[in-house]
Tab-separated table of C-alpha atoms and ligand atoms in Angstrom:
chain	number	residue	atom	x	y	z
A	1	UNK	CA	-46.910	-3.523	9.429
A	2	UNK	CA	-49.508	-6.167	10.802
A	3	UNK	CA	-47.436	-8.341	12.839
A	4	UNK	CA	-49.009	-11.324	10.855
A	5	UNK	CA	-47.621	-9.427	7.702
A	6	UNK	CA	-44.060	-8.858	9.085
A	7	UNK	CA	-44.805	-12.480	9.707
A	8	UNK	CA	-45.488	-14.317	6.923
A	9	UNK	CA	-43.347	-11.692	5.102
A	10	UNK	CA	-40.109	-13.399	7.358
A	11	UNK	CA	-41.314	-16.839	6.353
A	12	UNK	CA	-41.159	-16.544	2.279
A	13	UNK	CA	-38.342	-14.024	1.801
A	14	UNK	CA	-35.433	-14.845	4.870
A	15	UNK	CA	-35.022	-18.384	3.479
A	16	UNK	CA	-34.070	-17.243	0.235
A	17	UNK	CA	-31.705	-14.149	1.737
A	18	UNK	CA	-29.937	-16.754	3.446
A	19	UNK	CA	-29.174	-18.901	0.832
A	20	UNK	CA	-27.649	-15.812	-1.408
A	21	UNK	CA	-25.807	-14.602	1.810
A	22	UNK	CA	-24.748	-18.315	2.944
A	23	UNK	CA	-23.606	-18.627	-0.997
A	24	UNK	CA	-21.302	-15.786	-0.509
A	25	UNK	CA	-19.668	-16.968	2.468
A	26	UNK	CA	-19.229	-20.168	1.305
A	27	UNK	CA	-17.497	-18.978	-1.673
A	28	UNK	CA	-15.089	-16.674	0.402
A	29	UNK	CA	-14.446	-19.376	3.257
A	30	UNK	CA	-13.355	-21.833	0.372
A	31	UNK	CA	-12.143	-18.762	-1.556
A	32	UNK	CA	-9.841	-18.322	1.854
A	33	UNK	CA	-8.836	-21.977	1.594
A	34	UNK	CA	-7.962	-21.852	-2.131
A	35	UNK	CA	-5.559	-18.741	-1.090
A	36	UNK	CA	-3.712	-20.230	1.540
A	37	UNK	CA	-3.051	-23.316	-0.006
A	38	UNK	CA	-2.120	-21.985	-3.524
A	39	UNK	CA	-4.800	-23.123	-5.053
A	40	UNK	CA	-5.404	-21.495	-7.662
A	41	UNK	CA	-3.312	-20.820	-11.157
A	42	UNK	CA	-2.201	-18.809	-14.126
A	43	UNK	CA	-3.139	-18.946	-17.727
A	44	UNK	CA	-1.820	-16.808	-20.141
A	45	UNK	CA	-3.672	-15.256	-23.236
A	46	UNK	CA	-1.666	-14.742	-26.302
A	47	UNK	CA	-1.219	-10.863	-27.266
A	48	UNK	CA	-0.170	-10.337	-30.999
A	49	UNK	CA	1.126	-7.434	-33.201
A	50	UNK	CA	0.097	-6.909	-35.759
A	51	UNK	CA	2.622	-4.933	-38.078
A	52	UNK	CA	4.250	-8.285	-37.707
A	53	UNK	CA	1.333	-10.861	-36.751
A	54	UNK	CA	3.733	-12.484	-33.995
A	55	UNK	CA	3.093	-13.493	-30.608
A	56	UNK	CA	4.906	-10.363	-28.593
A	57	UNK	CA	2.972	-10.583	-25.083
A	58	UNK	CA	0.997	-13.088	-22.866
A	59	UNK	CA	-2.010	-11.690	-20.273
A	60	UNK	CA	-1.268	-13.285	-17.567
A	61	UNK	CA	-5.015	-14.367	-16.154
A	62	UNK	CA	-6.570	-15.662	-12.516
A	63	UNK	CA	-8.137	-19.240	-12.893
A	64	UNK	CA	-9.553	-21.095	-9.393
A	65	UNK	CA	-10.637	-24.881	-9.954
A	66	UNK	CA	-13.204	-25.084	-7.635
A	67	UNK	CA	-12.672	-28.378	-6.066
A	68	UNK	CA	-17.165	-28.680	-6.705
A	69	UNK	CA	-17.822	-26.148	-9.418
A	70	UNK	CA	-14.842	-26.365	-12.246
A	71	UNK	CA	-12.977	-23.256	-12.597
A	72	UNK	CA	-14.463	-20.333	-10.946
A	73	UNK	CA	-14.909	-16.834	-13.238
A	74	UNK	CA	-12.293	-14.221	-11.969
A	75	UNK	CA	-14.831	-11.913	-13.090
A	76	UNK	CA	-17.188	-14.022	-10.070
A	77	UNK	CA	-14.114	-14.441	-7.198
A	78	UNK	CA	-12.331	-11.268	-7.329
A	79	UNK	CA	-14.580	-8.868	-5.867
A	80	UNK	CA	-14.519	-12.017	-3.577
A	81	UNK	CA	-10.861	-11.683	-2.898
A	82	UNK	CA	-11.412	-7.659	-2.317
A	83	UNK	CA	-13.333	-7.735	-0.237
A	84	UNK	CA	-12.675	-10.726	2.239
A	85	UNK	CA	-8.793	-9.078	2.062
A	86	UNK	CA	-7.455	-11.471	0.022
A	87	UNK	CA	-6.483	-9.536	-2.456
A	88	UNK	CA	-3.170	-7.672	-1.807
A	89	UNK	CA	-1.621	-11.036	-0.887
A	90	UNK	CA	-2.655	-13.018	-4.322
A	91	UNK	CA	-2.087	-9.669	-6.772
A	92	UNK	CA	1.209	-10.113	-4.909
A	93	UNK	CA	1.587	-13.600	-6.322
A	94	UNK	CA	0.239	-12.840	-9.195
A	95	UNK	CA	2.686	-10.410	-10.366
A	96	UNK	CA	5.568	-13.254	-8.693
A	97	UNK	CA	4.668	-15.756	-10.433
A	98	UNK	CA	3.598	-14.424	-13.911
A	99	UNK	CA	6.985	-12.375	-14.192
A	100	UNK	CA	8.947	-15.452	-13.213
A	101	UNK	CA	7.186	-17.734	-15.961
A	102	UNK	CA	7.270	-15.189	-18.220
A	103	UNK	CA	11.093	-14.640	-17.660
A	104	UNK	CA	11.496	-17.507	-19.494
A	105	UNK	CA	10.244	-16.614	-22.860
A	106	UNK	CA	12.431	-14.841	-24.494
A	107	UNK	CA	11.510	-11.116	-26.042
A	108	UNK	CA	7.644	-11.785	-24.014
A	109	UNK	CA	5.504	-9.320	-22.967
A	110	UNK	CA	3.583	-9.640	-19.869
A	111	UNK	CA	0.590	-7.783	-19.304
A	112	UNK	CA	-0.958	-7.870	-15.277
A	113	UNK	CA	-4.360	-6.823	-13.964
A	114	UNK	CA	-3.837	-5.293	-11.181
A	115	UNK	CA	-7.006	-3.954	-8.826
A	116	UNK	CA	-7.575	-0.546	-7.002
A	117	UNK	CA	-7.078	-1.623	-3.833
A	118	UNK	CA	-3.656	-3.005	-4.591
A	119	UNK	CA	-2.880	0.741	-5.587
A	120	UNK	CA	-1.056	1.945	-2.500
A	121	UNK	CA	2.818	3.053	-0.942
A	122	UNK	CA	3.668	-0.832	-1.716
A	123	UNK	CA	2.752	-1.596	-4.730
A	124	UNK	CA	6.138	-0.107	-6.454
A	125	UNK	CA	8.273	-2.036	-4.829
A	126	UNK	CA	6.293	-4.889	-4.985
A	127	UNK	CA	6.814	-4.685	-8.608
A	128	UNK	CA	10.217	-3.947	-8.273
A	129	UNK	CA	11.014	-6.662	-6.121
A	130	UNK	CA	9.355	-9.328	-8.270
A	131	UNK	CA	10.847	-7.778	-11.220
A	132	UNK	CA	13.888	-7.711	-9.926
A	133	UNK	CA	13.994	-11.616	-8.494
A	134	UNK	CA	12.701	-12.952	-11.384
A	135	UNK	CA	15.141	-10.856	-13.592
A	136	UNK	CA	13.380	-9.088	-15.490
A	137	UNK	CA	13.780	-5.862	-17.077
A	138	UNK	CA	10.721	-3.465	-15.892
A	139	UNK	CA	10.130	-2.343	-19.917
A	140	UNK	CA	8.537	-6.376	-20.496
A	141	UNK	CA	6.442	-6.208	-17.830
A	142	UNK	CA	2.527	-3.756	-18.029
A	143	UNK	CA	-0.119	-3.498	-15.745
A	144	UNK	CA	-3.441	-3.441	-16.904
A	145	UNK	CA	-5.213	-0.917	-14.879
A	146	UNK	CA	-9.356	0.368	-14.883
A	147	UNK	CA	-10.940	3.790	-16.399
A	148	UNK	CA	-12.607	4.138	-12.215
A	149	UNK	CA	-9.041	3.862	-10.945
A	150	UNK	CA	-8.812	7.029	-13.022
A	151	UNK	CA	-11.229	8.167	-12.929
A	152	UNK	CA	-11.176	9.146	-8.614
A	153	UNK	CA	-8.070	10.789	-8.985
A	154	UNK	CA	-6.981	10.412	-5.483
A	155	UNK	CA	-2.968	11.446	-4.863
A	156	UNK	CA	-2.315	8.244	-3.590
A	157	UNK	CA	-2.889	6.324	-6.652
A	158	UNK	CA	-1.508	8.799	-9.085
A	159	UNK	CA	2.362	8.585	-6.837
A	160	UNK	CA	1.407	4.910	-7.193
A	161	UNK	CA	1.132	4.905	-10.766
A	162	UNK	CA	4.106	7.366	-10.749
A	163	UNK	CA	6.372	6.011	-9.638
A	164	UNK	CA	5.722	2.986	-11.514
A	165	UNK	CA	5.739	4.547	-14.381
A	166	UNK	CA	8.934	6.391	-13.086
A	167	UNK	CA	10.762	2.923	-13.219
A	168	UNK	CA	10.018	1.814	-16.826
A	169	UNK	CA	7.006	-0.145	-16.272
A	170	UNK	CA	4.155	0.135	-19.032
A	171	UNK	CA	0.221	1.196	-18.081
A	172	UNK	CA	-2.449	0.014	-19.617
A	173	UNK	CA	-6.418	1.175	-19.730
A	174	UNK	CA	-7.821	-2.402	-20.054
A	175	UNK	CA	-11.910	-2.460	-20.581
A	176	UNK	CA	-11.688	0.841	-22.533
A	177	UNK	CA	-15.017	2.651	-23.138
A	178	UNK	CA	-17.080	1.053	-20.959
A	179	UNK	CA	-16.781	3.817	-18.035
A	180	UNK	CA	-16.137	7.214	-18.400
A	181	UNK	CA	-12.891	8.284	-18.666
A	182	UNK	CA	-12.360	12.742	-19.892
A	183	UNK	CA	-9.360	12.779	-21.597
A	184	UNK	CA	-7.589	15.701	-20.035
A	185	UNK	CA	-7.800	13.344	-16.907
A	186	UNK	CA	-6.099	10.237	-19.236
A	187	UNK	CA	-3.802	12.696	-21.001
A	188	UNK	CA	-2.470	13.499	-17.311
A	189	UNK	CA	-1.126	10.266	-16.193
A	190	UNK	CA	1.499	8.188	-17.911
A	191	UNK	CA	-0.699	6.080	-19.511
A	192	UNK	CA	1.259	4.015	-22.431
A	193	UNK	CA	-1.828	2.050	-23.946
A	194	UNK	CA	-5.631	1.872	-23.957
A	195	UNK	CA	-7.237	-1.725	-24.298
A	196	UNK	CA	-10.560	-1.647	-25.940
A	197	UNK	CA	-13.012	-3.838	-24.360
A	198	UNK	CA	-14.307	-6.197	-26.394
A	199	UNK	CA	-17.692	-5.363	-26.167
A	200	UNK	CA	-16.531	-3.266	-28.846
A	201	UNK	CA	-14.774	-5.479	-30.912
A	202	UNK	CA	-16.882	-8.736	-30.824
A	203	UNK	CA	-19.053	-8.574	-33.691
A	204	UNK	CA	-16.957	-6.018	-35.798
A	205	UNK	CA	-16.716	-7.730	-38.364
A	206	UNK	CA	-20.026	-8.635	-39.161
A	207	UNK	CA	-21.728	-5.307	-38.335
A	208	UNK	CA	-22.786	-6.691	-34.956
A	209	UNK	CA	-21.009	-3.382	-33.591
A	210	UNK	CA	-19.781	-0.614	-35.637
A	211	UNK	CA	-16.725	-0.056	-36.790
A	212	UNK	CA	-16.718	3.710	-36.984
A	213	UNK	CA	-16.326	2.996	-32.930
A	214	UNK	CA	-13.778	1.253	-33.373
A	215	UNK	CA	-11.841	3.593	-35.587
A	216	UNK	CA	-12.498	7.139	-33.172
A	217	UNK	CA	-11.018	4.910	-29.959
A	218	UNK	CA	-7.895	3.924	-31.839
A	219	UNK	CA	-8.572	7.898	-33.900
A	220	UNK	CA	-8.544	9.238	-29.638
A	221	UNK	CA	-5.697	7.639	-28.886
A	222	UNK	CA	-3.012	7.654	-31.434
A	223	UNK	CA	-3.917	11.348	-31.278
A	224	UNK	CA	-2.768	11.459	-27.823
A	225	UNK	CA	-0.135	9.383	-28.038
A	226	UNK	CA	-0.991	5.754	-26.212
A	227	UNK	CA	-1.118	2.590	-28.191
A	228	UNK	CA	-4.165	0.534	-28.660
A	229	UNK	CA	-4.832	-3.556	-27.765
A	230	UNK	CA	-8.148	-4.906	-28.791
A	231	UNK	CA	-9.540	-7.250	-27.259
A	232	UNK	CA	-12.218	-10.012	-27.985
A	233	UNK	CA	-11.047	-10.809	-30.832
A	234	UNK	CA	-12.275	-13.560	-32.404
A	235	UNK	CA	-12.275	-13.746	-36.793
A	236	UNK	CA	-10.327	-13.212	-39.411
A	237	UNK	CA	-12.504	-10.645	-40.645
A	238	UNK	CA	-12.447	-8.650	-37.174
A	239	UNK	CA	-8.157	-8.749	-36.657
A	240	UNK	CA	-7.730	-7.844	-40.882
A	241	UNK	CA	-9.901	-4.588	-39.970
A	242	UNK	CA	-8.587	-3.924	-36.637
A	243	UNK	CA	-4.820	-4.618	-38.121
A	244	UNK	CA	-6.162	-1.983	-40.722
A	245	UNK	CA	-6.800	0.553	-38.673
A	246	UNK	CA	-3.813	0.883	-37.576
A	247	UNK	CA	-4.395	-1.586	-33.970
A	248	UNK	CA	-0.947	-2.056	-32.751
A	249	UNK	CA	-2.103	-5.484	-30.800
A	250	UNK	CA	-4.585	-7.715	-30.970
A	251	UNK	CA	-5.740	-10.285	-28.367
A	252	UNK	CA	-8.590	-13.103	-28.460
A	253	UNK	CA	-10.309	-16.149	-29.668
A	254	UNK	CA	-8.891	-16.702	-32.613
A	255	UNK	CA	-5.593	-15.150	-31.942
A	256	UNK	CA	-5.481	-17.673	-28.599
A	257	UNK	CA	-7.739	-19.184	-26.027
A	258	UNK	CA	-5.757	-18.432	-22.351
A	259	UNK	CA	-3.846	-21.011	-22.005
A	260	UNK	CA	-1.379	-22.727	-19.242
A	261	UNK	CA	2.282	-22.395	-19.719
A	262	UNK	CA	3.179	-25.040	-20.547
A	263	UNK	CA	0.988	-24.307	-23.862
A	264	UNK	CA	2.559	-21.473	-24.187
A	265	UNK	CA	6.035	-23.386	-24.517
A	266	UNK	CA	4.462	-25.417	-27.358
A	267	UNK	CA	3.089	-21.938	-29.084
A	268	UNK	CA	6.762	-20.498	-28.606
A	269	UNK	CA	8.549	-23.961	-30.341
A	270	UNK	CA	6.636	-23.328	-33.569
A	271	UNK	CA	6.728	-19.149	-33.567
A	272	UNK	CA	9.735	-18.519	-32.647
A	273	UNK	CA	8.955	-14.586	-31.226
A	274	UNK	CA	11.081	-11.609	-32.513
A	275	UNK	CA	13.159	-9.693	-31.103
A	276	UNK	CA	11.504	-6.146	-29.555
A	277	UNK	CA	12.375	-3.489	-31.309
B	1	C2E	P1	-9.708	-8.450	-18.547
B	1	C2E	O1	-9.113	-8.455	-17.983
B	1	C2E	O2	-9.883	-7.911	-19.494
B	1	C2E	O3	-9.415	-9.956	-19.822
B	1	C2E	C1	-9.549	-9.908	-20.648
B	1	C2E	C2	-10.728	-11.500	-19.775
B	1	C2E	O4	-11.171	-11.523	-21.754
B	1	C2E	C3	-11.001	-12.891	-20.231
B	1	C2E	O5	-11.348	-13.159	-19.081
B	1	C2E	C4	-10.097	-13.921	-21.254
B	1	C2E	O6	-10.375	-15.105	-20.821
B	1	C2E	C5	-11.847	-12.303	-22.191
B	1	C2E	N1	-10.921	-12.670	-22.840
B	1	C2E	C6	-9.953	-13.201	-24.343
B	1	C2E	N2	-10.784	-12.968	-25.605
B	1	C2E	C7	-11.471	-13.361	-25.510
B	1	C2E	C8	-12.713	-13.228	-26.947
B	1	C2E	O7	-12.276	-13.275	-27.605
B	1	C2E	N3	-13.129	-14.065	-26.981
B	1	C2E	C9	-14.366	-13.649	-25.168
B	1	C2E	N4	-15.608	-13.312	-24.875
B	1	C2E	N5	-13.554	-13.031	-24.455
B	1	C2E	C10	-12.099	-13.198	-24.183
B	1	C2E	P2	-11.990	-13.397	-18.177
B	1	C2E	O8	-9.890	-14.198	-17.402
B	1	C2E	O9	-13.402	-14.381	-17.048
B	1	C2E	O10	-11.141	-12.458	-16.796
B	1	C2E	C11	-11.995	-11.675	-16.459
B	1	C2E	C12	-12.043	-10.581	-15.989
B	1	C2E	O11	-11.719	-10.898	-14.526
B	1	C2E	C13	-9.770	-10.088	-16.254
B	1	C2E	O12	-11.153	-8.831	-17.660
B	1	C2E	C14	-9.543	-8.878	-15.456
B	1	C2E	O13	-9.939	-7.578	-14.813
B	1	C2E	C15	-10.155	-9.805	-14.436
B	1	C2E	N6	-8.543	-10.598	-13.655
B	1	C2E	C16	-8.080	-11.776	-14.325
B	1	C2E	N7	-7.374	-12.238	-13.881
B	1	C2E	C17	-6.718	-11.427	-12.302
B	1	C2E	C18	-5.443	-11.254	-11.636
B	1	C2E	O14	-4.967	-11.904	-11.382
B	1	C2E	N8	-5.963	-9.855	-11.621
B	1	C2E	C19	-6.884	-9.131	-11.120
B	1	C2E	N9	-6.870	-7.860	-9.754
B	1	C2E	N10	-7.764	-9.283	-12.006
B	1	C2E	C20	-8.244	-10.928	-12.806
B	2	MG	MG1	-6.705	-7.202	-18.916
B	3	MG	MG1	-10.613	-6.042	-20.653
B	4	MG	MG1	-12.230	-6.878	-17.195
């Protein structure tokens, strides 16, 4: 490359590269401050038991109210939290805060998302402490992991999950269908349920998504004794279809958006939950 051309290139591309790197750095710095200052919040989204039509659980979802940008999506900031090494502390805070909150809601189950970076020897003890301090029984907690965590099949991950499951905590595979799980490997982990990714559910009733696909996943799950949660239920048509296919649980905007805990309090006053069977 001629000296002149190289210089041109720099002049044209450097500012763009700089601004992207700068934006990442700014986000990382702001996130560090927000985590240290406890500025992140948890919202809770109802999960409905299709057999009773009642709310029987909630999923805790992180929210970051950014001073300039409003709420930033966790899909954007979780990877940043992972890359700057704060996901361990943040994940433990989520676990403790959510367990404490849900212990105040009689009979409700709690689902918490876990980052692959949290799956290590410290996690089982953190989970136990969060449950004990909140006074929440282990069978009310489900940890959501992803297919990729199982695909790597590391002995450390396996040991961690087995210890957590042995304590009575349930495990769910989140966003199921977006990765590639070997069924025999799935079966070899102490998994209780699959969460069908919302991309298979949205548009189910209008023909934009193929009902046969979802029916197949539900049959597959039941065939290996797993329960199913459908994510992304946005219409009553989708809900009825899923219920008729034997999908045990449903979650989505049609049933309730993720909301601050006070709104769950209000919801439960209107629709009290039944005791867990
Ligand atoms: P996820 O665990 O699959 O959570 C479900 C996502 O789908 C949430 O997005 C929820 O708001 C959204 N959703 C729920 N119902 C509907 C619907 O009917 N239609 C549509 N289009 N979307 C719906 P959210 O809150 O933006 O979270 C995105 C992801 O960020 C989560 O996906 C999860 O992977 C991650 N995340 C959130 N909180 C945590 C956390 O505390 N720890 C970790 N490690 N990850 C988290
Ligand atoms: Mg989830
Ligand atoms: Mg999901
Ligand atoms: Mg996800």
